[in-house]
Amino acid sequence: MGAPDAIALHDPGSTLSRPWRLSRAAPTLIEVVMNRFAQPVFIAPGLRTPFGRGGGALAAYDAISLSVPVMQAMAAQATPDLLIWGTVIPNLGWSNIAREAWLDAKLDPTVPAFSVVLACSTSMTAAVAAAGMLGKGTDLTMVGGAEVMSRPSIALTAEASKRLTDLFAKDAMAALAALQALTPTDYVLPTKGWANRITGKSMGDHMEDTAKAWRISREAQDDWALKSHQRVVAGWERGFFDDLVVSLPELARDANPRADTSSERLAALKPAFDRTSGMGTLTAGNSSPITDGAAGCWVASEDGLARLPEGTPYARLVDYEISAVDFHMEGILMAPSYGIPRLLARNNLDFSDIALWEIHEAFAAQVLANVAAITDPEWVRETAGVGAAMGDFDWDRVNPNGGSVALGHPFAATGARDLSQAVKELWALPPGSRAIVSICADGGQGTVALLERG
């Protein structure tokens, strides 16, 4: 199928798309992956909280307390052999959220637990890690993550912290006086939408650059955002999300999707990041909102699947790709456009072989730019290092129940939400159907998974 209206290929003169090069890490031969893992690995849907608006119904939680009801509800289905969980926004109150939340949930203390973090790909990375650890008594792993973006910790810079620590060791009263004299430059805050440490730019700032480089229009972004809201709302109305979400006293269903949005309302919003050039296209309507939420899913061997409730959907994790780009040369959220062609080529697949695409919508522009890249044969060949023809891309197979623009994006929860949603969607398709799940991440990284329905 054709791309959404008003999407153009990138400008070869852009600094974001040069130099066109063959990555040294790219495969030079197309090979079939016979056995990615030592044994078959399966993903089964888990559970998640409703996703709440930033500053809204779930703002009184922290990442641990919001993880607890999800872990408890999933543990009621089966006790895992291992727990891998994560959160992205740091908190000095804990170092291993997986273990802390598991114990707060008052679950079996003999289940080991450890934490992972890879920005927005955190809980998908947890799933990949779990897949590699299956076997010899570890047949069923609970993976996931949580983020309460409403309550980021306020921390001091290393310099200010040392200054105060030194004072407290010598003169507590002087340290208290120094606390009162702190200035805004002494604090580390989630300013500018959790800006990248190296560039100082938020993901929205970076995505504006990418949208301009790939000539992704405002109209195309708003059109995709509208589809996302409409599909999430329709999914809730027909009951798609009912068995994926654990209702909380404060919130029974996702708070961000807007049944009343429209093309006209989206078009009326002002740019949220580039507010001065007159060329800004990213708005609050076509970007994922600040969101609170927790989500989990299952990673299992065949024996582990047998421990889940009868009738639980599942899909085989065939292969995965963790990719990274030089974000001084490419867009910071463009790593999936490297990973997707490499993953498909390694498995001798093209776009027509993929029945479902579950693509994380950090921004509508990010989805459109990554697909524009993977459907440009020259770019795929020269930049991603893949010479295989991918064929025609069918947009009707992308995010049939909406994505992060409408649902929201609690960083560490998104991967588990995407995987669970994809497996349930895939389960409604014929056996042998395949899905690609793709998540971009800060730092110029991304994760891509290939799933197959049993």
mmCIF file of N, CA and C in Angstrom, residues 15 56 74 76 81 102 108 120 173-174 191 197 219 224 270 301 330 348 383 386 408 434 443:
data_model
loop_
_atom_site.group_PDB
_atom_site.id
_atom_site.type_symbol
_atom_site.label_atom_id
_atom_site.label_comp_id
_atom_site.label_asym_id
_atom_site.label_seq_id
_atom_site.Cartn_x
_atom_site.Cartn_y
_atom_site.Cartn_z
ATOM 1 N N THR A 15 22.428 17.056 6.710
ATOM 2 C CA THR A 15 23.513 16.513 7.533
ATOM 3 C C THR A 15 23.050 15.314 8.325
ATOM 4 N N GLY A 56 -1.989 13.305 36.546
ATOM 5 C CA GLY A 56 -3.382 12.911 36.694
ATOM 6 C C GLY A 56 -3.617 11.862 37.762
ATOM 7 N N MET A 74 -0.236 -10.685 37.516
ATOM 8 C CA MET A 74 0.430 -11.677 36.668
ATOM 9 C C MET A 74 0.843 -12.898 37.475
ATOM 10 N N ALA A 76 -0.711 -14.132 39.855
ATOM 11 C CA ALA A 76 -1.917 -14.934 40.072
ATOM 12 C C ALA A 76 -2.144 -15.897 38.913
ATOM 13 N N ASP A 81 9.887 -18.080 37.267
ATOM 14 C CA ASP A 81 11.173 -18.530 37.793
ATOM 15 C C ASP A 81 12.150 -17.367 37.938
ATOM 16 N N TRP A 102 8.886 -6.514 43.637
ATOM 17 C CA TRP A 102 8.464 -7.900 43.876
ATOM 18 C C TRP A 102 8.234 -8.150 45.368
ATOM 19 N N ASP A 108 6.506 -14.483 46.205
ATOM 20 C CA ASP A 108 7.484 -15.492 46.610
ATOM 21 C C ASP A 108 8.900 -14.903 46.672
ATOM 22 N N CYS A 120 13.593 3.909 26.119
ATOM 23 C CA CYS A 120 12.239 3.478 25.772
ATOM 24 C C CYS A 120 12.158 2.000 25.404
ATOM 25 N N MET A 173 24.993 23.013 60.264
ATOM 26 C CA MET A 173 24.244 24.270 60.163
ATOM 27 C C MET A 173 24.660 25.045 58.908
ATOM 28 N N ALA A 174 25.952 25.024 58.604
ATOM 29 C CA ALA A 174 26.419 25.701 57.398
ATOM 30 C C ALA A 174 25.867 25.014 56.153
ATOM 31 N N THR A 191 14.238 18.605 32.603
ATOM 32 C CA THR A 191 13.911 19.748 31.764
ATOM 33 C C THR A 191 13.875 19.352 30.294
ATOM 34 N N ARG A 197 21.665 13.795 27.386
ATOM 35 C CA ARG A 197 22.753 14.400 28.159
ATOM 36 C C ARG A 197 23.821 15.009 27.264
ATOM 37 N N GLU A 219 0.792 17.668 8.072
ATOM 38 C CA GLU A 219 -0.461 16.995 7.739
ATOM 39 C C GLU A 219 -0.353 15.481 7.920
ATOM 40 N N TRP A 224 -1.626 10.623 11.076
ATOM 41 C CA TRP A 224 -1.282 9.401 11.800
ATOM 42 C C TRP A 224 -1.736 9.481 13.259
ATOM 43 N N LYS A 270 -0.450 24.414 18.237
ATOM 44 C CA LYS A 270 0.795 25.079 17.880
ATOM 45 C C LYS A 270 1.979 24.126 18.052
ATOM 46 N N SER A 301 9.620 -20.835 27.784
ATOM 47 C CA SER A 301 9.905 -22.024 26.990
ATOM 48 C C SER A 301 8.589 -22.764 26.778
ATOM 49 N N GLU A 330 22.744 10.798 12.048
ATOM 50 C CA GLU A 330 21.387 10.351 11.753
ATOM 51 C C GLU A 330 20.457 10.854 12.855
ATOM 52 N N ASN A 348 15.523 -13.888 5.450
ATOM 53 C CA ASN A 348 15.017 -14.056 4.079
ATOM 54 C C ASN A 348 13.551 -13.653 3.955
ATOM 55 N N THR A 383 23.103 2.741 3.620
ATOM 56 C CA THR A 383 23.226 3.134 5.023
ATOM 57 C C THR A 383 23.034 1.961 5.974
ATOM 58 N N VAL A 386 22.015 -3.275 3.629
ATOM 59 C CA VAL A 386 21.217 -4.419 3.192
ATOM 60 C C VAL A 386 20.843 -4.217 1.733
ATOM 61 N N GLY A 408 -0.110 6.865 25.190
ATOM 62 C CA GLY A 408 0.892 7.426 26.088
ATOM 63 C C GLY A 408 2.122 6.542 26.117
ATOM 64 N N ARG A 434 3.404 -13.497 10.791
ATOM 65 C CA ARG A 434 4.556 -12.883 11.445
ATOM 66 C C ARG A 434 4.283 -11.436 11.795
ATOM 67 N N GLY A 443 19.490 8.072 22.743
ATOM 68 C CA GLY A 443 20.867 7.664 22.572
ATOM 69 C C GLY A 443 21.153 7.108 21.203
#
